[in-house]
Short mmCIF file of C-alpha atoms and ligand atoms in Angstrom, two decimals:
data_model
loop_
_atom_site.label_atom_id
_atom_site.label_comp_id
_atom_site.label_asym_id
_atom_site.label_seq_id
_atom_site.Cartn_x
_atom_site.Cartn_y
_atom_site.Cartn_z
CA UNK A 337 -20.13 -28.72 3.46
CA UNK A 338 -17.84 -27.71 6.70
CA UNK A 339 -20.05 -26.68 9.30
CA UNK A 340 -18.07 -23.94 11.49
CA UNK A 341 -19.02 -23.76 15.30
CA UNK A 342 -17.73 -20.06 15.58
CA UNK A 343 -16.69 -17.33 13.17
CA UNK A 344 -13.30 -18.00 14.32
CA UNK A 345 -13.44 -21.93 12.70
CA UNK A 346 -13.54 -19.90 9.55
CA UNK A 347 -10.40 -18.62 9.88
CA UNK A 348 -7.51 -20.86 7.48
CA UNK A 349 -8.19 -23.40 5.21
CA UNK A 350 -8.24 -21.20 1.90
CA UNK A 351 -8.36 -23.23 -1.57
CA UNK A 352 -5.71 -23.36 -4.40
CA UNK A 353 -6.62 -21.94 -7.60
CA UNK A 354 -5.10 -22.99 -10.34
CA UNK A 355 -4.65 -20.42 -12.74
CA UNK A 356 -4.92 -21.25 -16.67
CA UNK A 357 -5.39 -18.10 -18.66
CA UNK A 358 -2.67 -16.07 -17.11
CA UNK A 359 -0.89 -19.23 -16.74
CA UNK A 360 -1.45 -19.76 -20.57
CA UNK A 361 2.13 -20.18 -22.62
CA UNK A 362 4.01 -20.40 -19.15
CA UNK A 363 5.60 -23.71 -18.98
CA UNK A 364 4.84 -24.58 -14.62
CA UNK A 365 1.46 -24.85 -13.03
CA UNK A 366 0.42 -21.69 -11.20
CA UNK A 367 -1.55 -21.76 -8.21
CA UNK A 368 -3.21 -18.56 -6.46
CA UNK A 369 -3.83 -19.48 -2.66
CA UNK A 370 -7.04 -17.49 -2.18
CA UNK A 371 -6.85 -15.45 1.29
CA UNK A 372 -9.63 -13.86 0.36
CA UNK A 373 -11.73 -16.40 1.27
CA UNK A 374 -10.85 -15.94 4.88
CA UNK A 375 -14.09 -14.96 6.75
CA UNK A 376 -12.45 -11.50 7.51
CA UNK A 377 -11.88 -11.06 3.80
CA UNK A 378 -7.89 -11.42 4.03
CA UNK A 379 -4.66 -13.25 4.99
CA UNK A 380 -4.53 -11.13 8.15
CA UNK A 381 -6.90 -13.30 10.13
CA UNK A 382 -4.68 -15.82 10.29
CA UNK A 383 -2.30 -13.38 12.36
CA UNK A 384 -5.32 -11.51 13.95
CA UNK A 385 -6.59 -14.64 16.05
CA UNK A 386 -2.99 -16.06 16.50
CA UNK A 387 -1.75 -13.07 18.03
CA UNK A 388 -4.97 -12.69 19.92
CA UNK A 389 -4.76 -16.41 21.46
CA UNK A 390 -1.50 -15.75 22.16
CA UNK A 391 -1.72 -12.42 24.51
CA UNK A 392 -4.49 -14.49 26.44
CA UNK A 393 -2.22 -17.32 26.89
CA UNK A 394 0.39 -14.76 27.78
CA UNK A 395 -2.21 -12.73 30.08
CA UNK A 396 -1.87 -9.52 28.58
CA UNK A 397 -5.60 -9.26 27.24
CA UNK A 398 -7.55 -10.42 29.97
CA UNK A 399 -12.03 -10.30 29.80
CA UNK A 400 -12.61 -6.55 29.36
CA UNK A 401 -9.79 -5.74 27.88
CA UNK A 402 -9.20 -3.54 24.44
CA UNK A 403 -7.60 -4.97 21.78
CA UNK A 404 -5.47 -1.95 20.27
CA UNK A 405 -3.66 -1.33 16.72
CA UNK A 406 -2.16 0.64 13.77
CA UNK A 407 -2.69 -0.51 10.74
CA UNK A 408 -3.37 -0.29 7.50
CA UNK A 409 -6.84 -2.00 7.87
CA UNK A 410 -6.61 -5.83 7.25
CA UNK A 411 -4.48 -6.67 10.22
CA UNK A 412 -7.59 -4.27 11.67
CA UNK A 413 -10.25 -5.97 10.34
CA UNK A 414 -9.09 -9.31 11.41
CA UNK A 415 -8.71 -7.87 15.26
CA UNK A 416 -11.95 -6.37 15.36
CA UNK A 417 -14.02 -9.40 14.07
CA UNK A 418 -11.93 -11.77 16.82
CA UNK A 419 -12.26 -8.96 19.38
CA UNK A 420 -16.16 -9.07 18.81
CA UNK A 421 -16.61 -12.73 18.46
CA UNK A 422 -14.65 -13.09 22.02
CA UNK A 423 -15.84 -9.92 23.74
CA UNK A 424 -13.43 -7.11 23.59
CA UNK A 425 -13.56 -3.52 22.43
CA UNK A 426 -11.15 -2.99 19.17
CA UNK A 427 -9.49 0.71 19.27
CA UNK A 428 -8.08 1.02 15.53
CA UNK A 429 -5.67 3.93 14.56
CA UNK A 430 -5.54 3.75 10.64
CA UNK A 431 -3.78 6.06 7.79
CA UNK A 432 -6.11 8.61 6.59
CA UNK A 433 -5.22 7.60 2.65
CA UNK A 434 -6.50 3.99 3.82
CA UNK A 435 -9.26 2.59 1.26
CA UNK A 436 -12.43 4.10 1.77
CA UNK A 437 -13.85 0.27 1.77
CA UNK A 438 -11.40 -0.90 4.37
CA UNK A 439 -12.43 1.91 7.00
CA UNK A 440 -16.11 1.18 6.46
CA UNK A 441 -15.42 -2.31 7.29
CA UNK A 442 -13.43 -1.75 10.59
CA UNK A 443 -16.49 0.29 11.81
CA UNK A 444 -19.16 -2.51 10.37
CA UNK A 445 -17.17 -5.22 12.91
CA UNK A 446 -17.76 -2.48 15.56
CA UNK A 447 -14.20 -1.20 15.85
CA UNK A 448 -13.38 2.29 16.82
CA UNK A 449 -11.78 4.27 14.31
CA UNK A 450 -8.98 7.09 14.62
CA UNK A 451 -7.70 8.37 11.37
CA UNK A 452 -4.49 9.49 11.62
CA UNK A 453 -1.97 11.12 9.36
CA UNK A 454 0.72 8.76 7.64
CA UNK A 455 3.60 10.82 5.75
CA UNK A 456 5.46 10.95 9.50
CA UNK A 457 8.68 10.16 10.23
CA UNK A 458 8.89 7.20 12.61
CA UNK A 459 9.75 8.06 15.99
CA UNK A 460 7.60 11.22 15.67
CA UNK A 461 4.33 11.33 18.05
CA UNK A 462 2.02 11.37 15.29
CA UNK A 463 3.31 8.46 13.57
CA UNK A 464 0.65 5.59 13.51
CA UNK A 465 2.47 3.55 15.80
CA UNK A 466 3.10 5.88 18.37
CA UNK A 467 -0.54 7.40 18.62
CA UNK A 468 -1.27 3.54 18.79
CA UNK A 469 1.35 2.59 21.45
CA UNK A 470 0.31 5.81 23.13
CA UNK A 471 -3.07 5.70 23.62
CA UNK A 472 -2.93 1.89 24.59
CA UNK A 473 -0.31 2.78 27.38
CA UNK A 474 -2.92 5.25 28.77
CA UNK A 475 -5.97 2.85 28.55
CA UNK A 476 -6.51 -0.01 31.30
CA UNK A 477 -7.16 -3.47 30.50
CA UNK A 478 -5.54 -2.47 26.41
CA UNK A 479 -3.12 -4.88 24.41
CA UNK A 480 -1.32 -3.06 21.87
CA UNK A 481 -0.89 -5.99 19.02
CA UNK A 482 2.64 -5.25 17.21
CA UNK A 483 2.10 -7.13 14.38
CA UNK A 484 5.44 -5.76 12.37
CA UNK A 485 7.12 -7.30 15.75
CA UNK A 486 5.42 -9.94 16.92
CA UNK A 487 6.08 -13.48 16.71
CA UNK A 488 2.52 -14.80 17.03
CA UNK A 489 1.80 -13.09 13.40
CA UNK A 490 4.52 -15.27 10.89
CA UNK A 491 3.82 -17.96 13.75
CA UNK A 492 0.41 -18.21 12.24
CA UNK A 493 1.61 -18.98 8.81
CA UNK A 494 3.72 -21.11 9.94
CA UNK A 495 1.05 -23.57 11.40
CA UNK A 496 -1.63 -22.98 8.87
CA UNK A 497 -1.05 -21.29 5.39
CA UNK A 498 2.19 -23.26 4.73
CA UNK A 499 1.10 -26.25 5.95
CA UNK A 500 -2.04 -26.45 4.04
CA UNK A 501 -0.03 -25.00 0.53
CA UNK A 502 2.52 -28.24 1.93
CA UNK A 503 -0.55 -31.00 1.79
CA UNK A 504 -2.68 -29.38 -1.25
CA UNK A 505 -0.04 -29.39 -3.38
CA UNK A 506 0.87 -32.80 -1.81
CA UNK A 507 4.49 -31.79 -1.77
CA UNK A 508 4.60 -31.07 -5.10
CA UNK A 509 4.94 -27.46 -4.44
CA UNK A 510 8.62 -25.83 -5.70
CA UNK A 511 8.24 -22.19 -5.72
CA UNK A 512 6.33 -19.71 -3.20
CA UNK A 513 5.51 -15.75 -4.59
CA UNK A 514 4.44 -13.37 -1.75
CA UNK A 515 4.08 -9.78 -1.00
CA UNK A 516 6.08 -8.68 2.33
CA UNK A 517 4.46 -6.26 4.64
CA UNK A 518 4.88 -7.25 8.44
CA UNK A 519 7.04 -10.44 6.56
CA UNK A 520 4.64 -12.81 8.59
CA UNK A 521 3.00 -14.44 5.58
CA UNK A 522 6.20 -14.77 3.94
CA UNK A 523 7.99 -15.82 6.93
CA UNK A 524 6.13 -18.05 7.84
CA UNK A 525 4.82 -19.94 4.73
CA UNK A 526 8.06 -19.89 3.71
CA UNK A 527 9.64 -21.38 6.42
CA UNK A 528 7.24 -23.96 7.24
CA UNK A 529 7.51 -25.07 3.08
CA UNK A 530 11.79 -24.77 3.58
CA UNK A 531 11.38 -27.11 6.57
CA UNK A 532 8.92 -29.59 5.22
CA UNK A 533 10.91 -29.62 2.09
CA UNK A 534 14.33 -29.88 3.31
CA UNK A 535 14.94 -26.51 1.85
CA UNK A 536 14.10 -27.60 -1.47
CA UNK A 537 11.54 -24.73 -2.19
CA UNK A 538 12.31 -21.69 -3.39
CA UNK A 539 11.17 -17.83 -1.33
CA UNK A 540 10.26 -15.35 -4.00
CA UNK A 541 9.29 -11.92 -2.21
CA UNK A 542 7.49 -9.37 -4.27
CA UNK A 543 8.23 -6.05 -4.01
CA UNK A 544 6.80 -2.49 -4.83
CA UNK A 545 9.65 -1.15 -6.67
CA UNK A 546 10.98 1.78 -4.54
CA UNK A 547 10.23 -0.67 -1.26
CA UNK A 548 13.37 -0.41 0.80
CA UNK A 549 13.03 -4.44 1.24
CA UNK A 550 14.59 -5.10 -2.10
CA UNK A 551 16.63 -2.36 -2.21
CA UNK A 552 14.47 0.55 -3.30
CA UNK A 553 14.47 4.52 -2.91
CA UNK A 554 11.90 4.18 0.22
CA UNK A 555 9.34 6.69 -1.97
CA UNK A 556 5.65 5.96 -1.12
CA UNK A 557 3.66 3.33 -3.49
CA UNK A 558 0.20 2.90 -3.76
CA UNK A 559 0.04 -0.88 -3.38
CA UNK A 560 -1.19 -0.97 0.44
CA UNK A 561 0.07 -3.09 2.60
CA UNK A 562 3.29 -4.35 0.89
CA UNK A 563 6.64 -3.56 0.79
CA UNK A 564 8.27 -0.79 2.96
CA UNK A 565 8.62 3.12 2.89
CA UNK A 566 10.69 5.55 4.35
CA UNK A 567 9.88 8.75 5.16
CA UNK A 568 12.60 10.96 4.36
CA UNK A 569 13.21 12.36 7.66
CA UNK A 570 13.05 8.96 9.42
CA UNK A 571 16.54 8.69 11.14
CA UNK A 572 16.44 5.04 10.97
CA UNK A 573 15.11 2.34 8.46
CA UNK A 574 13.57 -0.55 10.82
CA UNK A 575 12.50 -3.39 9.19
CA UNK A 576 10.06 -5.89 10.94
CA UNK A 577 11.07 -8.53 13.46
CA UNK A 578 8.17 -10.48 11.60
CA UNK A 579 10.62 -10.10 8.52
CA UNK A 580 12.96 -12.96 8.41
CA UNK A 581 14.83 -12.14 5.41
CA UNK A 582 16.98 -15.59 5.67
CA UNK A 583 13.50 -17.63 4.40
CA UNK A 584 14.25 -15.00 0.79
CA UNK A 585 15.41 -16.56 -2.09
CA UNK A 586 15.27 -14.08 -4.66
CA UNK A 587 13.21 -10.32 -4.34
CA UNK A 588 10.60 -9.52 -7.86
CA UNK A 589 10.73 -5.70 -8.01
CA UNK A 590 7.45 -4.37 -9.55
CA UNK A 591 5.73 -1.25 -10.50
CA UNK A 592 2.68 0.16 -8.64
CA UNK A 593 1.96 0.17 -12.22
CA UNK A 594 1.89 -3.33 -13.36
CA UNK A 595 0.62 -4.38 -10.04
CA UNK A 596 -2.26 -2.45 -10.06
CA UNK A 597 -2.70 -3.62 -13.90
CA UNK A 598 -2.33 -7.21 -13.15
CA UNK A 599 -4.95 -7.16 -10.67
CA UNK A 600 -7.75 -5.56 -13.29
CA UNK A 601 -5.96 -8.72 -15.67
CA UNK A 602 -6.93 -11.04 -13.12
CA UNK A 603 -10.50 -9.82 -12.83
CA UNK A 604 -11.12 -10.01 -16.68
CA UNK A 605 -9.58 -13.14 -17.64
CA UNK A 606 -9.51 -14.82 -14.55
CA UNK A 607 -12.43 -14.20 -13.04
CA UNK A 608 -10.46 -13.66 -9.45
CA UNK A 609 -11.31 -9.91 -8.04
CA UNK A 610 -7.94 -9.38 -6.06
CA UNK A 611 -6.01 -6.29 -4.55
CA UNK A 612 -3.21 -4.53 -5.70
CA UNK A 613 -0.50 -7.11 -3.41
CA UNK A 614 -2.52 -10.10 -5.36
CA UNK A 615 -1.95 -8.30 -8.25
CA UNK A 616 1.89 -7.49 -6.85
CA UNK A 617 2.69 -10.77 -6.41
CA UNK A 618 1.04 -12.78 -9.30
CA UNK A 619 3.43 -10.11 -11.92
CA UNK A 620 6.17 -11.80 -9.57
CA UNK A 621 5.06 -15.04 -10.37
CA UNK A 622 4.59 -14.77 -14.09
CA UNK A 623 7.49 -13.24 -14.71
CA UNK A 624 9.50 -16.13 -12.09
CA UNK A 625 7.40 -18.73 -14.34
CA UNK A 626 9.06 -17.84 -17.47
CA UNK A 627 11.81 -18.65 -15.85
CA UNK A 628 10.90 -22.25 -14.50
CA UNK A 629 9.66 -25.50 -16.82
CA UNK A 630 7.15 -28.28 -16.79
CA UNK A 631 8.48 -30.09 -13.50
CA UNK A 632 7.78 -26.77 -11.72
CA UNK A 633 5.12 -25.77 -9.42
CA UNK A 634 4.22 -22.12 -8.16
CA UNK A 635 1.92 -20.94 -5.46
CA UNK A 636 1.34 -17.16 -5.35
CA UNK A 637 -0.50 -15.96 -2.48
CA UNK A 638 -3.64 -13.10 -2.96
CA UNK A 639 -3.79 -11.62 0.28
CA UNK A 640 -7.01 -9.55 -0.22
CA UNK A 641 -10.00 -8.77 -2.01
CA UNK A 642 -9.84 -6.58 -4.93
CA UNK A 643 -13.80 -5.05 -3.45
CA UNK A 644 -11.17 -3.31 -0.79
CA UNK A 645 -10.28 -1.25 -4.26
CA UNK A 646 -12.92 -0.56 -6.08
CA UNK A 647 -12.87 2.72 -5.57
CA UNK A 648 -8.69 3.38 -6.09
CA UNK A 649 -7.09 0.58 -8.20
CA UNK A 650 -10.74 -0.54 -10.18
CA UNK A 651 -11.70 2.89 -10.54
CA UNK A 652 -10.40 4.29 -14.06
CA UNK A 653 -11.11 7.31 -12.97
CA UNK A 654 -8.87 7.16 -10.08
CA UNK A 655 -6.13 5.83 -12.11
CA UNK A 656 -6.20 8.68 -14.74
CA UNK A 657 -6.51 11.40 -11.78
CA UNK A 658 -2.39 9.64 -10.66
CA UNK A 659 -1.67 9.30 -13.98
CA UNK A 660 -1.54 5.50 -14.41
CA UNK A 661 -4.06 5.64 -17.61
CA UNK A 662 -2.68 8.20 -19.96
CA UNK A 663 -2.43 8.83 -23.57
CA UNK A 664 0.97 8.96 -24.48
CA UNK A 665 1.53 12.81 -23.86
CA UNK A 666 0.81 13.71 -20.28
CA UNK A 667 0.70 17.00 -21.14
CA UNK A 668 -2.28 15.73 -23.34
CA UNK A 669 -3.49 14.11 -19.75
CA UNK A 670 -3.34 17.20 -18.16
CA UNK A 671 -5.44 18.62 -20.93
CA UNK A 672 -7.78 16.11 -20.68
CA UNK A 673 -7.80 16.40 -16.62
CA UNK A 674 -8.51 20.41 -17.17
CA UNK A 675 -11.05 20.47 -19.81
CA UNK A 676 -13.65 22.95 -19.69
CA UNK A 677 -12.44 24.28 -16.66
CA UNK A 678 -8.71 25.37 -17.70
CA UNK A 679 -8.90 29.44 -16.99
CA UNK A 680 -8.03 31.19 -20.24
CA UNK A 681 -4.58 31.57 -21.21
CA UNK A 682 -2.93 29.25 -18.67
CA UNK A 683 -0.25 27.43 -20.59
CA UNK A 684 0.13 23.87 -20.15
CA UNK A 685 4.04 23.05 -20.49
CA UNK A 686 5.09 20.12 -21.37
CA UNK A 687 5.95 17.01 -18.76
CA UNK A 688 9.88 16.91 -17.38
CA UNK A 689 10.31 20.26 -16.69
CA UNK A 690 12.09 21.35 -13.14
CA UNK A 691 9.36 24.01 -11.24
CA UNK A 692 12.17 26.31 -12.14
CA UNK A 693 12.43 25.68 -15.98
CA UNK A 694 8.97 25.68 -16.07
CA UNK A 695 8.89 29.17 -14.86
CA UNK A 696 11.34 30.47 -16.63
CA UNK A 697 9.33 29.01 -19.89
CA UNK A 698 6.15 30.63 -18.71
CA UNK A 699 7.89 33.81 -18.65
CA UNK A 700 9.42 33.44 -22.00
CA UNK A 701 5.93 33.15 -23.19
CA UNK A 702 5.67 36.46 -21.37
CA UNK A 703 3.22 35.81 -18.69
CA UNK A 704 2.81 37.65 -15.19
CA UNK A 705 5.04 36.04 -12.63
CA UNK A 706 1.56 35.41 -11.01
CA UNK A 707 -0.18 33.36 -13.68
CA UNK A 708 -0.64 30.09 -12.49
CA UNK A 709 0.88 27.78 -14.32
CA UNK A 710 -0.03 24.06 -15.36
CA UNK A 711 2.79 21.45 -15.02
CA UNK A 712 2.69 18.49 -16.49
CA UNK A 713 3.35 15.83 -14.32
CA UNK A 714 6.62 14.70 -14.07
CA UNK A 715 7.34 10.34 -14.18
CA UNK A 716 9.76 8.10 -14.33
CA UNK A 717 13.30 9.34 -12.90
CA UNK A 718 12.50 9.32 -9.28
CA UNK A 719 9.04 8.36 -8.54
CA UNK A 720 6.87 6.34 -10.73
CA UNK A 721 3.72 8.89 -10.25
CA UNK A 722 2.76 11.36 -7.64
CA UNK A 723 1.40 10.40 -4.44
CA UNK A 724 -0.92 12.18 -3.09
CA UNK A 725 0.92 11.96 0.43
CA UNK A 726 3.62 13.25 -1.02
CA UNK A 727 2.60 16.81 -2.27
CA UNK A 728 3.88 19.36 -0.27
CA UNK A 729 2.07 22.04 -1.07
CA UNK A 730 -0.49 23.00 -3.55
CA UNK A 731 -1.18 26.32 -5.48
CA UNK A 732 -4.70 26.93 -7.41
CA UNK A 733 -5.50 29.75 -9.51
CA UNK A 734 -7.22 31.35 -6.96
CA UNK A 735 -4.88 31.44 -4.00
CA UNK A 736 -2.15 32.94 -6.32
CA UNK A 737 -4.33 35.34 -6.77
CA UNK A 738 -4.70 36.08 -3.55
CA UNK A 739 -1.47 35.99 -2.62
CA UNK A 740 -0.74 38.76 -5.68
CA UNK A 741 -4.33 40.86 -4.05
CA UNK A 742 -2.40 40.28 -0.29
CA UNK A 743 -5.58 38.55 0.51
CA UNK A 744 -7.07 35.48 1.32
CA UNK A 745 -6.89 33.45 4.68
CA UNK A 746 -3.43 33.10 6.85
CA UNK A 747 -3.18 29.36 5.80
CA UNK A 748 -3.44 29.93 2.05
CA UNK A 749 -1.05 33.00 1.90
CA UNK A 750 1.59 30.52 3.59
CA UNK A 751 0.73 27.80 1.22
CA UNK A 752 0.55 29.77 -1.74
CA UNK A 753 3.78 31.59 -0.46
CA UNK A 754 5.66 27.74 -0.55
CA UNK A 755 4.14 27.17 -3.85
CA UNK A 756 5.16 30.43 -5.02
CA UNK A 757 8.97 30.12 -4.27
CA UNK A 758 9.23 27.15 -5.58
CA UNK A 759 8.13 28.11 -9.10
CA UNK A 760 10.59 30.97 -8.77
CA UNK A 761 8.77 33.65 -8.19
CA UNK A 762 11.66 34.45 -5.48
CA UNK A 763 9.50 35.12 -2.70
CA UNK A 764 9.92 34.02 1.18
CA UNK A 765 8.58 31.10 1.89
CA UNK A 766 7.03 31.31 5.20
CA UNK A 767 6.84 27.62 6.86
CA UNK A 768 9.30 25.94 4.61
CA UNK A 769 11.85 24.01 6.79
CA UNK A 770 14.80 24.78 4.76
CA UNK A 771 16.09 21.30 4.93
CA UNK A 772 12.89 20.41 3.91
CA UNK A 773 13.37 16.60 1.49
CA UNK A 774 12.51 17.18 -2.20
CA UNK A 775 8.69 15.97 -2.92
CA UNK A 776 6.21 17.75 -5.44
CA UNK A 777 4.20 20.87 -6.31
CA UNK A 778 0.65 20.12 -7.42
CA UNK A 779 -1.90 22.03 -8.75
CA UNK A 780 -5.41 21.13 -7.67
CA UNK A 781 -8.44 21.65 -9.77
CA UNK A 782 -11.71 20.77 -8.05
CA UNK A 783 -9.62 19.29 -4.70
CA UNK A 784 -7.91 16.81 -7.08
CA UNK A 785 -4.36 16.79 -8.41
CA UNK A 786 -4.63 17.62 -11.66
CA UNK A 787 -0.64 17.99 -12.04
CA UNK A 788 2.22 18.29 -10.06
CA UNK A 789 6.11 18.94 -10.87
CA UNK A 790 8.97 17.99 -8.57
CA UNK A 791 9.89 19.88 -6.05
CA UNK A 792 13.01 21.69 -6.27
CA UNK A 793 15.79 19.88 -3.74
C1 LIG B 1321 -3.49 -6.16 1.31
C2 LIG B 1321 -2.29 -6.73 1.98
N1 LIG B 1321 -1.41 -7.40 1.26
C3 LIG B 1321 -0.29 -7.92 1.81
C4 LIG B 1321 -0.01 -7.75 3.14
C5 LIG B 1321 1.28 -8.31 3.67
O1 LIG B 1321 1.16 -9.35 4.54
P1 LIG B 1321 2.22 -9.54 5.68
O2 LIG B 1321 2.01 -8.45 6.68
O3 LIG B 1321 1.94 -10.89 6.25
O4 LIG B 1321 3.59 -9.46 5.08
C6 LIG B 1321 -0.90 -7.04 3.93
C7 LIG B 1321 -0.63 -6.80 5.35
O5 LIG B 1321 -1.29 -6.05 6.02
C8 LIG B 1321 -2.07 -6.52 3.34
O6 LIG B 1321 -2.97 -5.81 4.06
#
């Protein structure tokens, strides 16, 4: 057994896992690289101590000094447990729809915690990065770490995950599948294998399927960490300098859907409890193996552990609350989401209606303008589900009811008031920025969506 001096010697040096059963009619061998087995749980060690190492050798974190980021937890995770092992404070400003797992883990390594909202245009001084860049410009002694831009991060991969893929596959490697978030593993990797095999190997990024990285609508995905959104106000779409899209041979677009499915696949016939990127990328890399023969060999890397998800992407309750396990007839869903506490008489119409058609067929079942109404949730043409980030506004039965009574608290009036235009009611909406981007109505029951409808443009 390796006997590790310091928790940082435990950083690198993840095993291949060959994978048979979901490798099982494909003609190439398929090999996971397991990042979970980092010490911090992920790939983002790797670029946690490099970029650490490299700010001391630069002198910008001195003894004392705070190490300082916004993320999406990993890339946290990985700072805090190097920050404690070499004795500075870790200040982490994290997404407030970040795993509930991943949070309670940045707090176990002793980090501090800010949660901070995440549906902001960039640029805007709530966005994660600038509440990060801001409150390390205002601290003494604090290194802001920049992992989207900074070279220490693919650097990492560069001199450890793609050399080691490079000798345990003794060469024999031909194809690499990876999820791109900063681009660092990717880059990296992927570089160091083009080098070493005088750009014989082929770069297969994976990609949430509205990511902007291989071409998508920018809408938000569930699969944390990978690919890229844009908010719709965002001015500009910045990709990261860690992002060398040159080291890209070919982009795998695929569905939060059959990411987050693969994963649970992985987990039951595989044994291997991975995240919704591993799951991201291995549906990249079975689908690229049915591509490739006998002579081939594919590495997919499984950035995280799937116990970061066990209460979103292994939770079937979670999944049936967004609508990614559903009988065939969502409006059966939304049946099934309501029972026992669906107020008499609401109607339930059926999925694919506007807000407006919807209204118009409530009232041709000759309801009150102020009945609330039931939408089915509406998939497919422009977002694969409804993200929870995403909902503009929400109406329950009881603050259209208040907003009929002319009751009921400031906030809700205005928020039922939004909700209330939009299905037609032809009311004011106070609040509404009338250039406001299309996004979704929702109806909450018990402080969950229970179903939502698009949002008229
Ligand atoms: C779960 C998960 N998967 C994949 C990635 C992407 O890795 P990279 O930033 O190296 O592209 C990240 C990055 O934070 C992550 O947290």
């Amino acid at each position: 057994m390796t006997v590790h001096e310091s928790v940082l010697d435990a950083i690198g040096g993840t095993p291949l896992l060959r994978l048979r059963r979901l490798g099982a009619g494909l003609s190439p061998r398929i090999y996971a690289k397991l990042e979970f087995q980092n010490i911090g749980g992920s790939v983002k060690d790797r670029a946690a101590l490099s970029m650490v190492r490299a700010a001391e050798t630069a002198g910008h974190l001195r003894p004392g000094g705070t190490v300082v980021e916004g993320t999406s937890g990993n890339t946290g995770i990985g700072l805090s447990l190097v920050a404690a092992q070499l004795g500075y404070r870790s200040v982490i400003f994290a997404p407030t729809a970040t795993a509930a797992e991943k949070i309670s883990l940045l707090r176990a390594y002793g980090a501090e915690v800010h949660l901070v909202a995440d549906f902001v245009p960039r640029g805007h001084p709530d966005h994660l990065a600038s509440r990060a860049a801001d409150f390390a410009a205002a601290t003494p002694g604090a290194w802001l770490a920049q992992q989207y831009d900074n070279p220490a991060n693919p650097a990492a991969h560069r001199e450890s995950t793609g050399p080691e893929i490079w000798a345990d596959t003794k060469g024999t490697v031909t194809h690499l599948v990876s999820s791109v978030g900063t681009g660092g593993t990717l880059s990296g990797t992927g570089g160091h294998l083009k080098e070493a095999s005088s750009g014989r190997i082929r770069v297969v990024a994976a990609d949430p399927e509205h990511s902007r990285y291989a071409g998508g609508d920018g809408a938000l995905k569930y699969v944390e960490g990978a690919g890229h959104a844009l908010h719709p106000d965002s001015t500009e779409d910045i990709w990261p300098e860690a992002f060398d899209t040159s080291v890209v041979d070919q982009y795998v677009r695929v569905s939060d859907r059959e990411a987050i499915f693969t994963a649970r696949r992985a987990a039951r016939e595989e044994g291997l409890l991975t995240g919704a990127t591993g799951g991201l990328a291995l549906a990249a890399a079975l689908r690229l193996a049915g591509t490739l023969d006998a002579d081939d060999t594919v590495v997919v890397v499984l950035p995280d552990s799937g116990r970061n998800y066990l209460s979103t992407c292994f939770d079937d309750g979670w999944l049936t609350r967004l609508g990614f396990l559903e009988p065939p007839d969502p409006a059966g869903t939304v049946r099934s989401l309501l029972a026992g506490r669906e107020p008499a008489g609401v109607p339930i119409l059926p999925a694919s209606l506007t807000a407006g058609e919807a209204i118009a067929a409530a009232a041709a079942l000759g309801l009150e303008p102020t009945a609330p109404v039931f939408l089915a949730l509406d998939r497919g043409t422009r977002h694969g589900t409804v993200h929870p980030r995403e909902v503009r506004a929400v109406v329950t039965p009881e603050s259209l009811r208040q907003l009929a009574a002319g009751s009921g608290s400031p906030e809700d009036a205005a928020l039922a008031g939004v909700a209330y235009q939009a299905l037609g009611a032809g009311e004011p909406a106070p609040g509404r920025r009338p250039d406001a981007a299309p996004g979704f109505l929702a109806v909450l029951v018990d402080g969950r969506i229970a179903a939502a409808a698009p949002w008229p443009a």
